[in-house]
mmCIF file of C-alpha atoms in Angstrom:
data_model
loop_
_atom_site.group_PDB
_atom_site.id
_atom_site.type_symbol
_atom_site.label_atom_id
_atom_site.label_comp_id
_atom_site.label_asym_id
_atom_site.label_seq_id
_atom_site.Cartn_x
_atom_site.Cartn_y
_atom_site.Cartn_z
ATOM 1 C CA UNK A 1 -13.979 -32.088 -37.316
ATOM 2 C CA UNK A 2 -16.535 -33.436 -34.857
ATOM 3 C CA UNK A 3 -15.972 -33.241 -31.270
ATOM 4 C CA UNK A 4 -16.507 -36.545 -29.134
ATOM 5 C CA UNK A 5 -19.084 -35.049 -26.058
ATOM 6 C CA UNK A 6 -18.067 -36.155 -23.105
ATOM 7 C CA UNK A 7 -13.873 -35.679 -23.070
ATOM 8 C CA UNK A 8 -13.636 -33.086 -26.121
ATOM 9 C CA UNK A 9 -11.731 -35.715 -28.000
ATOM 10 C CA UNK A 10 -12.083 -36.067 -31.850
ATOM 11 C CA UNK A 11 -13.339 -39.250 -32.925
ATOM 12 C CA UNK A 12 -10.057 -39.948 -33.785
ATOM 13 C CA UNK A 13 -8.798 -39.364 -30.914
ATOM 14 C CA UNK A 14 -10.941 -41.579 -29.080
ATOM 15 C CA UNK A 15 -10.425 -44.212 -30.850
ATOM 16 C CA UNK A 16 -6.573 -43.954 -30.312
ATOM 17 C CA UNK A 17 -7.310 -44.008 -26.778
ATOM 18 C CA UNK A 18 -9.952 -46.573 -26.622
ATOM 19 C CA UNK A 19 -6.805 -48.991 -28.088
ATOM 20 C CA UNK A 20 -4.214 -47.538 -26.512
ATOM 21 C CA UNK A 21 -1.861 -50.661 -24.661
ATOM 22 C CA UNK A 22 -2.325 -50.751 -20.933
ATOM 23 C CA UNK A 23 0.191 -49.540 -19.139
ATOM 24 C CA UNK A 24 3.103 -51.862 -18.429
ATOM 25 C CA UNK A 25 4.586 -52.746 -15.210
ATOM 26 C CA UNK A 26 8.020 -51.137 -14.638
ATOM 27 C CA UNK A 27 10.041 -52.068 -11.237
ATOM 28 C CA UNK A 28 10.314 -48.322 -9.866
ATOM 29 C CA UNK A 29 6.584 -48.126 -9.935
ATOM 30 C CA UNK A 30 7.017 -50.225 -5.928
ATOM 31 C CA UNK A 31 8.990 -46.901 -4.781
ATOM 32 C CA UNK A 32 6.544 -44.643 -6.465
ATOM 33 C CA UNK A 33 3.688 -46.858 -4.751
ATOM 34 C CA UNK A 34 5.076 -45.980 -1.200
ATOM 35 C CA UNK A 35 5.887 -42.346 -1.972
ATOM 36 C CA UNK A 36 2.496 -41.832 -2.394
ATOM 37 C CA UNK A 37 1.200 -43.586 0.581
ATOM 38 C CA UNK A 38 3.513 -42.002 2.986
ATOM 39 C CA UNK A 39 2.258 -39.152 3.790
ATOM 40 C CA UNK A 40 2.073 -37.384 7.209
ATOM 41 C CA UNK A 41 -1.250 -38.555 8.680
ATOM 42 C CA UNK A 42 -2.304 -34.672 9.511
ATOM 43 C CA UNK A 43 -1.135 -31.517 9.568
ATOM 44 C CA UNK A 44 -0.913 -28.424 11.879
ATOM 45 C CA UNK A 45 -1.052 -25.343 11.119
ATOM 46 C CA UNK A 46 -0.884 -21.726 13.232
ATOM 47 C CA UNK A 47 -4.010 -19.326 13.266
ATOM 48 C CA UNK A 48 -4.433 -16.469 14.143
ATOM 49 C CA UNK A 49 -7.220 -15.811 16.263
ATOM 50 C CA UNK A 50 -9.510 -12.283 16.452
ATOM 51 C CA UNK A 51 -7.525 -11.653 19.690
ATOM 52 C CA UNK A 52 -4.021 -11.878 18.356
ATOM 53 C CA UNK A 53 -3.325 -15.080 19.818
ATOM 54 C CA UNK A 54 -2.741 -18.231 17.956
ATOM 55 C CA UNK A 55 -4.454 -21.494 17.649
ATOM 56 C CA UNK A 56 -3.209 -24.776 16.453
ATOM 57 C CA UNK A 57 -5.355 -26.313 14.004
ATOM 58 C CA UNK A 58 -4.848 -29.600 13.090
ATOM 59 C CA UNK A 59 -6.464 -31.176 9.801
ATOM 60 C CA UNK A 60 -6.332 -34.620 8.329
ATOM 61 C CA UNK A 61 -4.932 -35.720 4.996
ATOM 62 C CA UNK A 62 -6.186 -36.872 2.092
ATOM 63 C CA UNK A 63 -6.501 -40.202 2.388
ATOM 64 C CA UNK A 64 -4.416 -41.938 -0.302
ATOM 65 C CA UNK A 65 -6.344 -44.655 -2.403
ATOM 66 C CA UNK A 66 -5.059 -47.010 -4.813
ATOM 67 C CA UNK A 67 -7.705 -45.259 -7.909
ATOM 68 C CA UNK A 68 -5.797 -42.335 -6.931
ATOM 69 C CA UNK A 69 -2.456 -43.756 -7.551
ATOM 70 C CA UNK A 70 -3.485 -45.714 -10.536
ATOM 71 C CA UNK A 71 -5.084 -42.269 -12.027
ATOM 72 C CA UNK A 72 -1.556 -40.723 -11.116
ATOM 73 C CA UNK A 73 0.246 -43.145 -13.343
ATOM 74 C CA UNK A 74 -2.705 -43.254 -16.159
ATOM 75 C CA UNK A 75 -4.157 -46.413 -15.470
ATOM 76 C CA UNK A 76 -6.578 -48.284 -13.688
ATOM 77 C CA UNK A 77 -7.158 -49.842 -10.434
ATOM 78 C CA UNK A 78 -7.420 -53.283 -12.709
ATOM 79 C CA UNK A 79 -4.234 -53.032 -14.245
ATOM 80 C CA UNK A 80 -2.513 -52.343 -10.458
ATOM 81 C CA UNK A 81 -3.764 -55.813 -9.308
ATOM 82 C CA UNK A 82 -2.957 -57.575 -12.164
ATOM 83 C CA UNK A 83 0.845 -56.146 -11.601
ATOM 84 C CA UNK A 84 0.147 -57.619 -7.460
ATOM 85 C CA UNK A 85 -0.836 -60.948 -9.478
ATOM 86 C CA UNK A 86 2.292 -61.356 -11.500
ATOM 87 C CA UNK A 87 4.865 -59.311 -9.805
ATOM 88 C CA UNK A 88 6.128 -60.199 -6.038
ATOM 89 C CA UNK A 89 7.738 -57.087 -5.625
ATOM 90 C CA UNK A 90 4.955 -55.005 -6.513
ATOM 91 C CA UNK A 91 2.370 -57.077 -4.174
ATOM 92 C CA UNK A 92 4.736 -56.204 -1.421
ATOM 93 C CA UNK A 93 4.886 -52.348 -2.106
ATOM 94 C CA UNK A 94 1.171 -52.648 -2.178
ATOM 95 C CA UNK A 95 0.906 -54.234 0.872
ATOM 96 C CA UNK A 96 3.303 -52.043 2.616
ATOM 97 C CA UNK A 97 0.857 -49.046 0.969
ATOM 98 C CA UNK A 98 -2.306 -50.792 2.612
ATOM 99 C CA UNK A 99 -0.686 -50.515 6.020
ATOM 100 C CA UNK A 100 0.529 -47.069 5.513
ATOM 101 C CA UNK A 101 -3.553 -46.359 4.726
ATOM 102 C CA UNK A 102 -4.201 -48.254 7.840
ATOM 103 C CA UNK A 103 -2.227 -46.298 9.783
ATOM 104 C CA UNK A 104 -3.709 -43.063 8.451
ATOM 105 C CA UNK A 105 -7.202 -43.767 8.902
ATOM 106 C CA UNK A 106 -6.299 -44.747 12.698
ATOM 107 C CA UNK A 107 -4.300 -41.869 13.667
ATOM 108 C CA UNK A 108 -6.944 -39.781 12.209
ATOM 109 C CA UNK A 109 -10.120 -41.537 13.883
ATOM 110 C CA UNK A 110 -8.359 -41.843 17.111
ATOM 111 C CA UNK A 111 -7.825 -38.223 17.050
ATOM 112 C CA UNK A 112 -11.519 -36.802 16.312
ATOM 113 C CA UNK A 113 -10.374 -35.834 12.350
ATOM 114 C CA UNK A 114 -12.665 -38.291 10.896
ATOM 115 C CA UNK A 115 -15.958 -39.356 11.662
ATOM 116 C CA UNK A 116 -16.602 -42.775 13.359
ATOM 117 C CA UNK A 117 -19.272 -44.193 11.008
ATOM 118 C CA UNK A 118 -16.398 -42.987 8.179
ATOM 119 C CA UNK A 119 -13.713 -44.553 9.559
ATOM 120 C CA UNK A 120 -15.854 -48.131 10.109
ATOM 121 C CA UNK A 121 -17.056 -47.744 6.410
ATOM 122 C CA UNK A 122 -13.429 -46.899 5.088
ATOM 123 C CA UNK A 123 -11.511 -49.575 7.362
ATOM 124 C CA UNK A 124 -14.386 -52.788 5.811
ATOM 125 C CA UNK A 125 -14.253 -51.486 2.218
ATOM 126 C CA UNK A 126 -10.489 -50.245 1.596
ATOM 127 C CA UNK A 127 -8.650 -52.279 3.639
ATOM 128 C CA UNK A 128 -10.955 -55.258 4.486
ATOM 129 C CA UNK A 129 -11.440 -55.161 8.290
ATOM 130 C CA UNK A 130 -14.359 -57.233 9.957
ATOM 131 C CA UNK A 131 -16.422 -56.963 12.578
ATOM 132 C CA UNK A 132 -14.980 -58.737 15.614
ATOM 133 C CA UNK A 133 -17.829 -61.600 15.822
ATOM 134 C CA UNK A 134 -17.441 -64.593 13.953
ATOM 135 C CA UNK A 135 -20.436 -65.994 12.051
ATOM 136 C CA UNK A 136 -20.333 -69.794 13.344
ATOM 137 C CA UNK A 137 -21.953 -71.074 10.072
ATOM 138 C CA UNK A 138 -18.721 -69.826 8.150
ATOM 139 C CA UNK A 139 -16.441 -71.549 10.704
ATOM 140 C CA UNK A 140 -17.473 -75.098 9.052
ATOM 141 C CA UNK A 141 -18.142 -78.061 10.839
ATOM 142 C CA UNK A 142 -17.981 -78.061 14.871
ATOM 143 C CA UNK A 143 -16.613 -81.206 15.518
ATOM 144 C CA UNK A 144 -16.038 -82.612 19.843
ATOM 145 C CA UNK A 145 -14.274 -85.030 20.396
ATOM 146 C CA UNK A 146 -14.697 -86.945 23.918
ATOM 147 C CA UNK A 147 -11.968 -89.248 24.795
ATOM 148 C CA UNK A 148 -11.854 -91.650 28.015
ATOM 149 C CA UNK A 149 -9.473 -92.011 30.117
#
């Protein structure tokens, strides 16, 4: 039997899991959402130094993503908004998940684990931050209005 290339999959096989259903929404999918999330920002751990004495070493998590958690569950980042879309529960886990990300990517900038031009890219692309001007063509019109007295 041939072997498909690039996953080792018969032909067969591929074709099972080119049509395989997408994965359907299920209510304790909102818990599993924030147990993945929450997740200690960093860690410390002991060692020991040439010297015998012992350092503290602290390191920074993995930062959890939501193509991580849809590749934990066998789906797709597509699939997980279309569940925000139709489910209000869900949307609300997600959110919730979005500031738990938030608040990992802050404790770990603010304490040296990640790198500033990292944390700047992360914060606009994963969780949609802006830079703190305001483009005044986007505002719309500037209307004054004088009134006398």
């Amino acid at each position: 039997m041939p072997i498909h290339k690039k996953t080792a999959l018969s032909k067969a096989e591929v074709r099972v899991a080119k049509k395989a259903p997408p994965l359907r929404y299920r209510p304790e999918f909102c818990e599993r959402l924030l147990a993945f999330f929450d997740v200690p920002a960093f860690r410390v751990t002991e060692v020991m130094k040439r010297d015998g004495s012992v350092s503290l070493v602290e390191t920074a998590a993995e930062l959890p993503t939501f193509a991580s958690f849809a590749k934990s569950l066998g789906t797709t980042c597509a699939v997980l908004d279309g569940w925000e879309k139709k489910h209000p529960a869900f949307r609300e886990a997600a959110q919730k998940a979005r500031d738990l990300q938030s608040n990992i990517l802050i404790q770990n900038s603010l304490r040296g684990n990640y790198s500033a031009s990292f944390a700047v890219f992360t914060a606009k692309n994963l969780l949609g931050w802006r830079d703190g001007k305001e483009d005044p063509s986007s505002a719309g019109p500037l209307v004054v209005r004088w009134e006398d007295k």
